[in-house]
Each structure stands twice: as C-alpha cells, then as structure tokens.
Amino acid sequence: MKKLRFLILILFVVSCTSNQKKQTNQLNIKQAVEAKKGMVATAHPLASKVGTQILEQGGNAFDAAVGVQFALAVVYPRAGNIAGGGFAVYRKANGESGTLDFREKAPLAATYDMYLDEDQNVIPKLSSFGVLSTGVPGSVDGMIELHKKLGSLPFEELIQPAIDLAENGFVLTENEAKKLNDYQKDFLKANDSSTYFFNGGKWQTGEKIILPELAQTLKLIQDQGREGFYEGKTAKSMLAEVNANNGIITQADFDAYQSVWRKPVEGKYKEYNVISMPPPSSGGIALLQLLKGSEAYDLAAFGHNSAKSIHIMTELERRVYADRATYLGDSDFFDVPMDMLLDDDYLENRFSDIQMDKKTDSKDIKSGEVEIIESIETTHFSIVDKDQNAIGITTTLNGNFGSKVFVEKAGFFLNNEMDDFSAKPGVPNQFGLVGAEANAIAPEKRMLSSMTPTILEKDGKLFMVVGSPGGATIITAVYQTILNVVEFDMNMQEAVNATKTHSQWMPDIILYEKNGLDSLVLNQLQGMGHKMESRSAIGKMDAVLVLPDGTLQGGADSRGDDTAVGVN
Ligand code: GLY
C-alpha cells in the first residue's frame, strides 16, 4: 500500500512538473476512454452502465439520456433527481439541434419578497432549506417530453433500469457514503429521525441501499406517465410534506407545470459553432461572451494555467458575471437583451479596458460585496450514440440533497431551487451570486441558472458534448474545458481533469483548486493585484469529444466517481 501511495505521488509530481499543460491536482487520474459506437459519461458508474445498456439494446442517445436521468435519481440522490429540474441541449445526427428547459418554476403563491423580513432583510436560509425553498419540479415532465420528441424505444423500458436499482439495491461508493454522513444534521433538521437517510452518520462504503418507495414512485411514472408524479399518490405525498411545513406549492402548481422547447443560444468561437442553453440559464450567453472575448488573445501562446492566461480569463469572467447579474433572468418574464450581450461591437467595447499586466477592481466594474459559500451540487452527463446523435443534460436539486426534505412515502428529496432567484436585488445567494430585477421572484417564473450543457460543431459535424455541475463555477469550468481542448491541445480526459480557476466579478477574487497552480504563477497573479483563494474543486465535468476519424473519446472527471463507458 505504501509503495502504491509512493508511486501515485511520483506520478502526480511528474505529471505536474513535466507538462504544465496537463496539470491536475487529482490523485486518481483517469484515462480517456475511446469507442466507436457510443459513449456515456456520467457522475456514477451505475448510471453510465444503464446508458450504455440502452444504447446496446438499440436505443438512441436520447433514450439513453432518459434512462440515465432516472438512474441518477436512484444512485446519486444528492443531485440526480425526479423532484428537481434541468436543461438538455441536443444535436441530431442530421445536424438539427435544440434545447429542452425543464427548470423548476416558482409556485403560483410565490411573492417578490417572500424571503424578506418586515425590515426587508433576507431571512437566512429560508430560500435554501426546507419546503419553502422548493420550486415546482420539472424533471419528470422533461423526460417525458424528451422521450416523446426524440426517443425511439418505449418509455417503460427506459425507466425500468432505475426501478431495478431502487428495488434490488445498489452499493454506496466511498464518496457517496461520505456525502450522506456529511449531511446527517441537515437531514435531521429537515425531517424526523425515522427518515431513511438519517442513521447517525454510519453510512459505509459498499453498503447496500434499497429504496422500495422510490421504486414504487418510478413504477407509477412508468405506468401513468406524468400523472404518476404530478397527480395521485406521489403528488399527495409531496403536498403532505409541503403542507406540514408551511410550504406554498399546491396541486395547481403540479397541474400547470410544463417544460419548454427553446431555441439554443448559438454562436461562433473561431472555427467552432457553439450550441448552448438560453435563458432561464445564463450559461449559454455567458459562455459565448467568454469564448468570443478570448478570441482577441493568443491563449495558446500564453500557456495553459500560466499567470497571463489566468489573468485574461479572469478579467473576461468578471465582466461577463457583472452582465449576468444585471441582465439575465427568465426571458419569459424579463426582456433579456440577448442580441446585445452577444454583439461583437458590444463585446469589443465591454472588454476594451482589460490590461495585460494589471487587474481591474471588480468595484470599478459595478459595486457590491458578497461572499462565496462552498458545497454546491448538480450533475451533468454527456451521451453520443453510434449515429452521432448527441445530448448533454445538466440536472439538479440545487444544493446537495436539495432542500434536505425527503418525501418518505415516495422515496426522494425535494429541490431547493428557489435560492437561485435573487431574493433581494444585490444580496447574494448560496453561490455568492447577486442578481437584479431580471431575476426577481414572480409566480411561475423560472429562476436564473448557470447550467451550461453545450455542444460544439466543427466543419458542420459534431465535435464535443460538455457540461458540469458547480453552481456559479459551471460556466467557467465549461469555458476552460473547451479552451483546454481547442487552445491547449489536451485530450478530453486531460481537459476535464486539468486544474480550473474561477472568478465571478463579486467577490473580487480568483478561486483556484488547491495544489493545482504552481507558486510562481500564484506570485505573478498576486503581483498583478489579484487576490487568490483556494478551494477543493471547481467543476466536475463529463464530456465526449469526437476525434477526426469519428472515434468517440469520453472524459469523466477524476474529482468524483464519474465514469465514461464506451460501446464498441
Ligand atoms: N442550481 C444551480 C444552477 O442552476 O445554476
């Protein structure tokens, strides 16, 4: 064991020092997976297996996505979900692309100031903990709509693997056992001590989890479609939790929920066509602003994670996040100036005050002081099939295990997505993100997201499917992963693994992954005036790259149990 640790340490040191391009702060470095007939990259090995089994049975990428979404709801309950929401970006083999918005909505009874006290101050945690933080879930409607439009196998077959996992059980990975143990106090606070996931913190690696109530709920969805979730026993069980804890969701909210097909945000970065998520996600617009802004710099010549390239990325990021805070929200409710934000002249002007050797203070871009809090979860998966149909889905309960409220009778957690609204303009949410009127709360409005499922085309062909969890850091992690392939010549796995940095305008700092940057780079950045702060991880990517000969290359993040599985 000692020998093995020593060998890993040597490999780590060698990989950090001999090739800065491929720098990573991870010890369990994964290798790229390649296959010809399909690739599924998800946050959990069992979900990836479900996806590849569906592909092997003749399903397309969209069938596999439905199967994976439900499987993650079982084996990855901190972010996989049926009572959350998300976004899908797809590209069919014939080149047609689109997006599906199955983001949660504010309940009909939601109000502008529902998280404020009588002095108009934000009541801590009210928007992020307990049933009042729960938005009307969208995932089940989303999967049914996705299947209706793009699926090829019967829906019943796609949900069956998730039922089997819930009914027959699955074993906890080390990471998931630890996560469950970390959240015991919250589970107890939001539920009573008989709740399934509360056991006093004794969850162990390899322990089997069986979720009969969730299996039952999934069977209801299998038999009845959306009614199996939004009506009958499942709806009643959710509403019982809501009503017992002064929540505001009603049956009318469930009846009214509908996911929406939206036109993607699309734009050019060099010779690549970028297809991404429009509002209510900020991801697509922000990503394109960053990529377009990057075109003015020779990042490849600056070098991967050199002080110069991190400085430029940071300066772009702080301006883009300032725009996000001001202009972005649900475009069904607020006139988001999308064309202006992506206009070449606007962007040239927006980035024109960037200096090569000196940081701009965020307060000079726009004022405000906020704090970033860690512990954020969401999950992303990327799937490509033998015909090169492709889909990226980012889906979430928002925080780990969402609101922490577990619907015991139906076997799942409720989301805490309401925290993604701006509870009060200028006051930060759990990700330290501030917002303005554009993202204020209103009945049936969708809260602004950072989720950035993205597809890149090159020469009219599929090139990459990419996305990440990580709240505010999603956009920067996706941006840097794309740069890692396009500018820094990494393969998909190296690009995913590489150390990421993050800056979001406020607070006025650069976050970087602990031990991921060398001390010279840190000193140079500090010399330009940047304040550096380390954190454990930025992003957790699952991506697929199409190589010039058509081979699919999967990259599954070494920061977690993420696994890419190919079909040959
Ligand atoms: N809940 C995280 C996001 O949507 O950005």
XYZ file of C-alpha atoms and ligand atoms in Angstrom:
573
model
C 0.000 0.000 0.000
C 2.846 2.360 0.984
C 4.610 1.533 -2.283
C 1.450 2.273 -4.230
C 0.982 5.624 -2.487
C 4.620 6.491 -3.267
C 4.151 5.557 -6.920
C 0.979 7.660 -7.142
C 2.816 10.581 -5.539
C 5.693 10.270 -8.032
C 3.242 10.072 -10.940
C 1.463 13.120 -9.590
C 4.661 15.134 -9.184
C 5.874 14.103 -12.643
C 2.537 14.990 -14.247
C 2.539 18.395 -12.522
C 6.085 19.365 -13.318
C 6.853 17.789 -16.676
C 3.811 19.024 -18.501
C 2.140 22.103 -17.187
C -0.487 21.814 -19.923
C -1.785 18.673 -18.336
C -1.637 19.870 -14.775
C -4.144 18.444 -12.341
C -4.436 18.276 -8.595
C -6.112 14.897 -8.617
C -4.526 11.655 -7.481
C -6.961 9.185 -9.047
C -6.236 10.337 -12.559
C -8.477 8.604 -15.093
C -7.561 7.778 -18.669
C -9.595 8.791 -21.701
C -12.000 6.081 -22.877
C -12.440 5.569 -26.621
C -15.133 3.736 -28.546
C -16.730 3.734 -31.983
C -20.403 3.033 -31.345
C -21.399 5.148 -28.393
C -20.185 6.929 -25.287
C -21.896 7.693 -21.995
C -20.165 9.869 -19.393
C -21.987 10.446 -16.104
C -21.304 11.116 -12.427
C -21.886 7.490 -11.399
C -20.660 4.179 -12.856
C -24.079 2.535 -12.477
C -25.803 5.345 -14.368
C -23.201 5.168 -17.157
C -23.836 1.423 -17.370
C -27.578 1.988 -17.686
C -26.915 4.428 -20.539
C -24.663 2.053 -22.472
C -27.070 -0.864 -21.964
C -29.824 1.196 -23.566
C -27.519 2.047 -26.481
C -26.619 -1.631 -26.848
C -30.315 -2.540 -26.943
C -30.682 -0.291 -29.992
C -31.751 2.881 -28.201
C -30.504 6.241 -29.375
C -28.645 8.870 -27.313
C -31.948 10.429 -26.247
C -33.333 7.107 -24.983
C -30.105 6.616 -23.047
C -30.433 10.124 -21.565
C -33.905 9.322 -20.194
C -32.591 6.092 -18.661
C -29.583 7.876 -17.142
C -31.671 10.728 -15.655
C -33.874 8.215 -13.783
C -30.906 6.025 -12.794
C -29.077 9.026 -11.318
C -32.215 9.835 -9.298
C -31.663 6.481 -7.568
C -27.904 6.025 -7.247
C -26.863 9.693 -6.939
C -29.591 11.232 -4.768
C -27.620 14.353 -3.877
C -28.092 15.761 -7.391
C -29.758 13.139 -9.589
C -33.467 13.679 -9.183
C -37.085 13.355 -10.109
C -38.104 16.357 -7.983
C -35.603 18.824 -9.423
C -35.096 20.250 -12.869
C -32.564 20.864 -15.581
C -31.700 21.604 -19.172
C -30.945 19.440 -22.210
C -29.039 20.505 -25.311
C -29.206 18.054 -28.201
C -27.950 17.643 -31.738
C -29.417 15.009 -34.005
C -27.272 13.063 -36.452
C -28.811 15.155 -39.259
C -27.446 18.341 -37.686
C -30.736 19.606 -36.233
C -30.268 20.972 -32.727
C -32.428 22.228 -29.887
C -32.805 22.609 -26.168
C -35.314 21.492 -23.575
C -35.945 23.613 -20.488
C -37.288 21.506 -17.626
C -36.198 24.005 -14.996
C -38.328 24.310 -11.850
C -40.778 27.208 -11.564
C -41.774 29.450 -8.686
C -45.088 28.309 -7.186
C -48.238 30.273 -8.049
C -48.306 31.613 -4.491
C -44.694 32.865 -4.616
C -44.152 36.569 -3.998
C -41.406 39.079 -4.759
C -40.423 39.475 -1.104
C -41.227 36.023 0.285
C -37.749 35.584 1.793
C -37.591 39.040 3.427
C -38.483 40.043 6.985
C -40.548 43.128 7.826
C -37.427 45.281 7.609
C -36.858 43.999 4.075
C -33.794 41.965 5.109
C -33.209 38.490 3.682
C -34.111 35.810 6.238
C -31.081 33.487 6.294
C -31.596 30.012 4.757
C -35.326 30.450 4.072
C -34.700 30.245 0.322
C -32.280 27.322 0.569
C -33.519 24.970 3.301
C -36.880 23.279 3.868
C -40.014 23.184 1.724
C -40.272 26.933 1.206
C -37.079 26.673 -0.853
C -38.652 24.159 -3.246
C -39.569 25.120 -6.794
C -42.210 23.199 -8.775
C -40.251 20.186 -10.104
C -39.663 19.771 -13.834
C -37.583 16.627 -14.349
C -40.383 14.099 -14.858
C -42.257 16.269 -17.352
C -38.915 16.994 -19.035
C -38.021 13.331 -19.514
C -41.476 12.514 -20.839
C -41.311 15.382 -23.352
C -37.751 14.477 -24.357
C -38.791 10.902 -24.993
C -41.920 11.932 -26.923
C -39.947 14.116 -29.329
C -36.646 12.276 -29.691
C -36.867 8.790 -28.183
C -37.110 5.532 -30.115
C -37.593 2.764 -27.524
C -40.717 2.501 -25.323
C -40.552 4.828 -22.270
C -41.390 1.890 -19.957
C -38.139 0.180 -20.961
C -36.040 3.262 -20.307
C -37.202 3.763 -16.729
C -37.006 0.034 -15.865
C -33.259 0.001 -15.010
C -33.855 2.745 -12.416
C -36.720 0.724 -10.933
C -34.438 -2.319 -10.734
C -31.714 -0.317 -8.992
C -34.162 1.117 -6.448
C -35.869 -2.232 -5.847
C -32.887 -4.576 -5.780
C -30.436 -2.099 -4.309
C -27.072 -0.650 -5.194
C -23.894 -0.192 -3.197
C -22.627 3.118 -1.882
C -19.346 4.400 -3.233
C -16.884 5.930 -0.767
C -17.726 9.438 -1.994
C -21.476 8.953 -1.654
C -21.238 7.333 1.795
C -19.188 10.322 2.930
C -21.643 12.812 1.444
C -24.573 11.130 3.205
C -22.657 11.212 6.502
C -21.741 14.884 6.000
C -25.405 15.877 5.738
C -26.872 13.942 8.692
C -27.551 17.036 10.817
C -29.397 18.698 7.954
C -31.465 15.564 7.292
C -32.496 15.510 10.931
C -33.325 19.204 10.951
C -35.499 18.968 7.847
C -37.113 15.598 8.645
C -37.619 13.413 11.689
C -35.172 10.782 12.908
C -37.017 7.947 11.170
C -36.172 9.352 7.750
C -34.426 6.798 5.546
C -31.151 8.620 5.012
C -30.692 9.565 8.680
C -28.708 6.913 10.525
C -26.481 8.989 12.777
C -23.680 9.138 10.239
C -22.895 5.445 9.869
C -23.173 5.060 6.114
C -20.349 2.889 4.838
C -18.626 2.281 1.549
C -20.080 -0.841 -0.036
C -23.286 -0.694 1.988
C -26.389 -1.643 0.042
C -29.174 0.911 -0.337
C -32.679 -0.258 -1.209
C -35.368 2.327 -1.944
C -38.723 0.496 -2.253
C -40.801 3.697 -2.041
C -38.788 5.261 -4.871
C -39.177 2.057 -6.909
C -42.934 2.365 -6.376
C -42.936 6.005 -7.496
C -40.925 5.146 -10.603
C -43.402 2.362 -11.395
C -46.244 4.878 -11.161
C -44.396 7.091 -13.657
C -43.768 4.033 -15.831
C -47.482 3.141 -15.845
C -49.085 6.584 -15.888
C -46.513 8.969 -17.372
C -46.519 12.487 -15.886
C -49.686 11.748 -13.889
C -47.693 9.175 -11.922
C -45.685 12.045 -10.474
C -47.774 15.224 -10.662
C -51.023 13.554 -9.561
C -52.241 10.767 -7.280
C -50.116 9.175 -4.576
C -46.817 10.856 -5.454
C -48.301 14.356 -5.611
C -50.207 13.739 -2.364
C -47.025 12.595 -0.622
C -45.155 15.725 -1.762
C -48.021 18.001 -0.769
C -48.245 16.349 2.659
C -44.595 17.351 3.292
C -45.211 20.830 1.930
C -48.356 21.411 3.980
C -46.863 20.060 7.188
C -44.045 22.587 6.946
C -45.789 25.794 5.806
C -44.827 25.373 2.174
C -46.759 27.036 -0.645
C -46.782 24.503 -3.505
C -50.263 23.209 -4.374
C -51.783 20.699 -6.773
C -52.479 23.628 -9.140
C -48.698 24.113 -9.444
C -48.210 20.478 -10.421
C -51.073 20.674 -12.928
C -49.623 23.806 -14.531
C -46.012 22.661 -14.859
C -44.751 22.279 -18.423
C -41.240 22.032 -19.789
C -40.408 24.188 -22.815
C -38.504 23.548 -26.056
C -36.307 26.574 -26.653
C -34.140 27.789 -29.497
C -30.494 27.331 -28.473
C -28.064 30.174 -27.987
C -25.686 29.693 -30.878
C -22.508 31.459 -31.934
C -19.031 31.086 -33.339
C -15.779 30.642 -31.488
C -13.012 30.520 -34.106
C -13.961 27.642 -36.426
C -16.324 26.086 -33.877
C -20.081 26.519 -33.725
C -21.207 26.617 -30.094
C -24.739 25.443 -29.259
C -25.804 26.073 -25.681
C -28.608 26.848 -23.252
C -30.552 30.118 -23.484
C -32.323 31.811 -20.543
C -33.505 30.947 -17.980
C -29.937 29.682 -17.913
C -27.238 32.302 -18.063
C -24.830 29.571 -19.172
C -25.031 29.786 -22.955
C -24.813 33.577 -23.183
C -22.015 33.828 -20.623
C -20.035 31.001 -22.254
C -20.261 32.617 -25.670
C -19.274 36.014 -24.262
C -16.209 34.384 -22.692
C -15.235 32.446 -25.809
C -15.719 35.454 -28.094
C -13.715 37.622 -25.693
C -10.915 35.027 -25.730
C -10.507 35.335 -29.495
C -8.598 38.595 -29.042
C -5.797 36.816 -27.153
C -3.295 34.143 -28.114
C -4.039 31.974 -25.103
C -2.209 29.001 -26.598
C 0.978 31.062 -26.731
C 0.463 32.309 -23.164
C 0.366 28.655 -21.996
C -2.170 26.645 -20.013
C -2.678 27.994 -16.496
C 0.140 30.491 -16.918
C -0.316 33.739 -14.989
C -1.025 35.531 -18.267
C -3.795 33.210 -19.410
C -5.431 33.026 -15.948
C -5.299 36.833 -15.731
C -7.033 37.245 -19.100
C -9.660 34.579 -18.371
C -10.341 36.241 -15.008
C -10.717 39.714 -16.482
C -13.172 38.351 -19.070
C -15.031 36.388 -16.394
C -15.506 39.331 -14.030
C -17.095 41.439 -16.785
C -19.296 38.592 -18.006
C -20.560 37.812 -14.482
C -21.321 41.503 -13.940
C -23.505 41.353 -17.075
C -25.090 38.170 -15.796
C -26.079 39.829 -12.535
C -27.632 42.790 -14.296
C -29.272 41.492 -17.441
C -30.114 37.826 -17.050
C -33.297 36.181 -15.858
C -36.206 34.156 -17.214
C -36.811 35.561 -20.710
C -40.496 34.592 -20.458
C -40.770 37.331 -17.797
C -37.936 39.751 -18.481
C -36.680 41.134 -21.750
C -33.151 39.685 -21.726
C -31.041 41.679 -24.233
C -29.529 38.540 -25.754
C -28.551 40.071 -29.095
C -26.832 42.978 -27.414
C -24.912 40.766 -24.985
C -23.509 38.715 -27.868
C -22.984 41.577 -30.285
C -19.361 41.813 -31.493
C -19.132 45.594 -31.067
C -20.666 45.421 -27.603
C -18.188 42.743 -26.541
C -15.209 44.544 -28.026
C -16.159 47.623 -26.067
C -17.005 45.644 -22.916
C -13.550 44.040 -22.802
C -11.604 47.045 -24.114
C -10.365 48.195 -20.692
C -8.623 44.890 -19.904
C -4.951 45.485 -19.194
C -2.340 42.797 -19.756
C -0.428 43.271 -16.518
C -2.870 44.663 -14.006
C -6.190 43.545 -12.624
C -9.311 45.697 -12.790
C -11.023 46.056 -9.429
C -14.472 44.484 -9.560
C -15.867 47.542 -7.769
C -14.878 49.612 -10.779
C -16.994 47.348 -12.968
C -20.002 47.536 -10.667
C -20.366 47.804 -6.923
C -21.413 45.182 -4.384
C -19.760 42.946 -1.811
C -20.555 39.273 -1.422
C -19.198 36.052 -0.072
C -18.952 32.641 -1.787
C -20.080 29.646 0.189
C -18.931 26.146 -0.778
C -20.903 22.932 -1.074
C -22.802 23.039 -4.286
C -24.112 20.216 -6.356
C -25.744 19.489 -9.623
C -24.831 16.825 -12.145
C -24.128 16.718 -15.852
C -23.990 13.841 -18.321
C -22.985 13.655 -21.973
C -24.074 10.942 -24.411
C -23.285 10.237 -28.074
C -24.649 7.213 -29.950
C -23.411 5.256 -32.986
C -25.078 7.669 -35.428
C -23.665 10.655 -33.541
C -26.936 11.810 -32.108
C -25.714 13.771 -29.099
C -27.163 15.123 -25.889
C -25.863 16.906 -22.807
C -28.107 17.222 -19.765
C -27.354 19.200 -16.640
C -29.840 18.478 -13.876
C -30.061 19.431 -10.246
C -31.760 19.681 -6.884
C -29.591 22.815 -6.453
C -27.699 22.153 -3.188
C -26.561 18.671 -2.228
C -29.802 16.759 -1.458
C -31.727 19.948 -2.349
C -33.959 21.283 0.417
C -32.919 18.232 2.539
C -36.629 17.398 2.811
C -37.070 13.708 1.998
C -40.529 12.641 0.855
C -40.502 9.421 2.858
C -43.612 7.875 1.309
C -42.365 8.399 -2.241
C -38.609 7.984 -1.680
C -36.954 11.180 -2.943
C -35.593 14.605 -1.946
C -37.258 17.909 -2.875
C -35.165 20.601 -4.558
C -34.151 23.971 -3.054
C -34.032 25.744 -6.411
C -35.847 28.888 -5.185
C -32.455 30.053 -3.888
C -31.378 30.639 -7.486
C -33.708 33.628 -7.588
C -32.445 36.939 -6.379
C -34.281 37.111 -3.014
C -33.406 40.799 -2.876
C -31.560 42.625 -5.636
C -27.883 42.961 -4.736
C -27.923 40.350 -1.934
C -26.010 37.138 -2.769
C -27.465 33.631 -2.897
C -25.669 30.455 -1.700
C -23.238 30.691 -4.635
C -22.379 34.296 -3.783
C -24.182 35.348 -6.969
C -26.011 38.618 -6.936
C -28.913 39.464 -9.190
C -31.199 42.295 -10.082
C -34.829 42.774 -11.101
C -34.267 40.452 -14.070
C -34.089 37.536 -11.638
C -36.591 38.706 -9.017
C -39.218 36.221 -7.793
C -42.612 36.059 -9.515
C -45.274 33.316 -9.677
C -44.493 30.681 -12.344
C -41.188 32.339 -13.223
C -38.067 30.201 -13.631
C -35.053 31.071 -11.508
C -31.844 32.025 -13.307
C -29.379 29.165 -13.687
C -25.700 28.775 -14.516
C -26.137 25.315 -16.001
C -24.338 25.137 -19.330
C -24.905 21.911 -21.240
C -23.103 22.636 -24.501
C -22.423 21.062 -27.883
C -19.670 22.183 -30.260
C -19.616 21.573 -34.001
C -16.613 21.798 -36.282
C -16.923 21.799 -40.083
C -20.636 21.092 -39.723
C -20.003 17.921 -37.719
C -20.374 17.035 -34.047
C -17.175 17.928 -32.154
C -17.858 17.930 -28.404
C -20.565 17.494 -25.760
C -19.655 19.089 -22.454
C -21.104 20.319 -19.154
C -20.532 20.442 -15.429
C -22.102 20.879 -12.003
C -20.814 23.555 -9.627
C -23.306 26.428 -9.295
C -21.640 29.674 -10.286
C -18.475 27.830 -11.344
C -20.267 25.805 -14.035
C -19.777 28.444 -16.722
C -16.067 28.940 -16.077
C -15.432 25.183 -15.827
C -17.132 24.569 -19.191
C -15.298 27.543 -20.742
C -11.897 26.345 -19.559
C -12.541 22.740 -20.568
C -13.317 23.889 -24.114
C -10.157 26.037 -24.150
C -8.142 23.083 -22.848
C -9.038 21.067 -25.958
C -9.111 23.849 -28.548
C -6.235 26.060 -27.360
C -4.098 23.793 -25.210
C -4.287 20.635 -27.252
C -5.463 18.306 -24.488
C -7.489 15.162 -24.973
C -10.968 15.024 -23.435
C -9.837 13.412 -20.208
C -6.896 15.762 -19.696
C -9.137 18.741 -20.377
C -11.645 17.552 -17.806
C -9.023 16.771 -15.180
C -6.970 19.944 -15.571
C -6.916 22.443 -12.727
C -9.601 25.092 -13.081
C -9.795 28.660 -11.796
C -12.906 30.771 -11.303
C -13.793 34.416 -10.985
C -17.325 35.805 -10.903
C -16.928 39.581 -10.545
C -18.081 39.589 -6.928
C -16.323 38.715 -4.734
C -13.233 40.272 -6.259
C -11.049 37.154 -6.097
C -9.707 34.281 -8.185
C -10.642 30.859 -6.854
C -8.227 28.082 -7.783
C -8.083 24.415 -6.993
C -5.895 23.629 -4.018
C -2.366 22.473 -5.034
C -3.330 22.967 -8.675
C -1.233 26.026 -9.530
C 2.475 26.381 -9.026
C 3.750 29.008 -6.620
C 5.414 31.099 -9.352
C 2.064 31.516 -11.143
C 0.371 32.400 -7.840
C 3.030 35.036 -7.124
C 2.735 36.523 -10.611
C -1.048 36.794 -10.311
C -0.743 38.390 -6.874
C 1.776 40.790 -8.403
C -0.920 41.924 -10.873
C -3.173 42.680 -7.909
C -5.290 39.514 -7.865
C -6.443 38.091 -4.559
C -6.112 34.304 -4.715
C -8.226 31.843 -2.739
C -8.056 28.059 -2.947
C -10.964 25.659 -2.823
C -11.219 21.888 -3.076
C -12.722 21.523 -6.554
C -14.050 23.587 -9.419
C -16.386 21.756 -11.785
C -16.902 18.038 -12.248
C -17.098 17.505 -15.963
C -18.448 14.648 -18.045
C -17.773 15.164 -21.718
C -17.390 13.461 -25.083
C -15.072 14.506 -27.910
C -15.352 13.265 -31.484
C -11.896 12.585 -32.945
C -11.201 13.266 -36.647
C -11.744 9.591 -37.570
C -15.117 9.528 -35.798
C -13.879 7.749 -32.655
C -15.682 8.928 -29.533
C -13.423 9.927 -26.651
C -15.002 10.151 -23.189
C -13.701 12.300 -20.355
C -15.118 11.609 -16.890
C -13.938 13.813 -14.071
C -11.320 12.452 -11.691
C -12.784 14.658 -8.970
C -15.595 12.133 -8.390
C -16.936 8.677 -9.250
C -17.604 9.927 -12.762
C -17.262 7.231 -15.387
C -17.162 7.206 -19.160
C -18.261 3.945 -20.742
C -17.961 3.259 -24.459
C -19.879 0.955 -26.778
C -17.860 -0.934 -29.405
N -28.765 25.415 -9.180
C -27.598 25.795 -9.867
C -27.871 26.436 -11.174
O -28.928 26.213 -11.746
O -27.057 27.172 -11.652
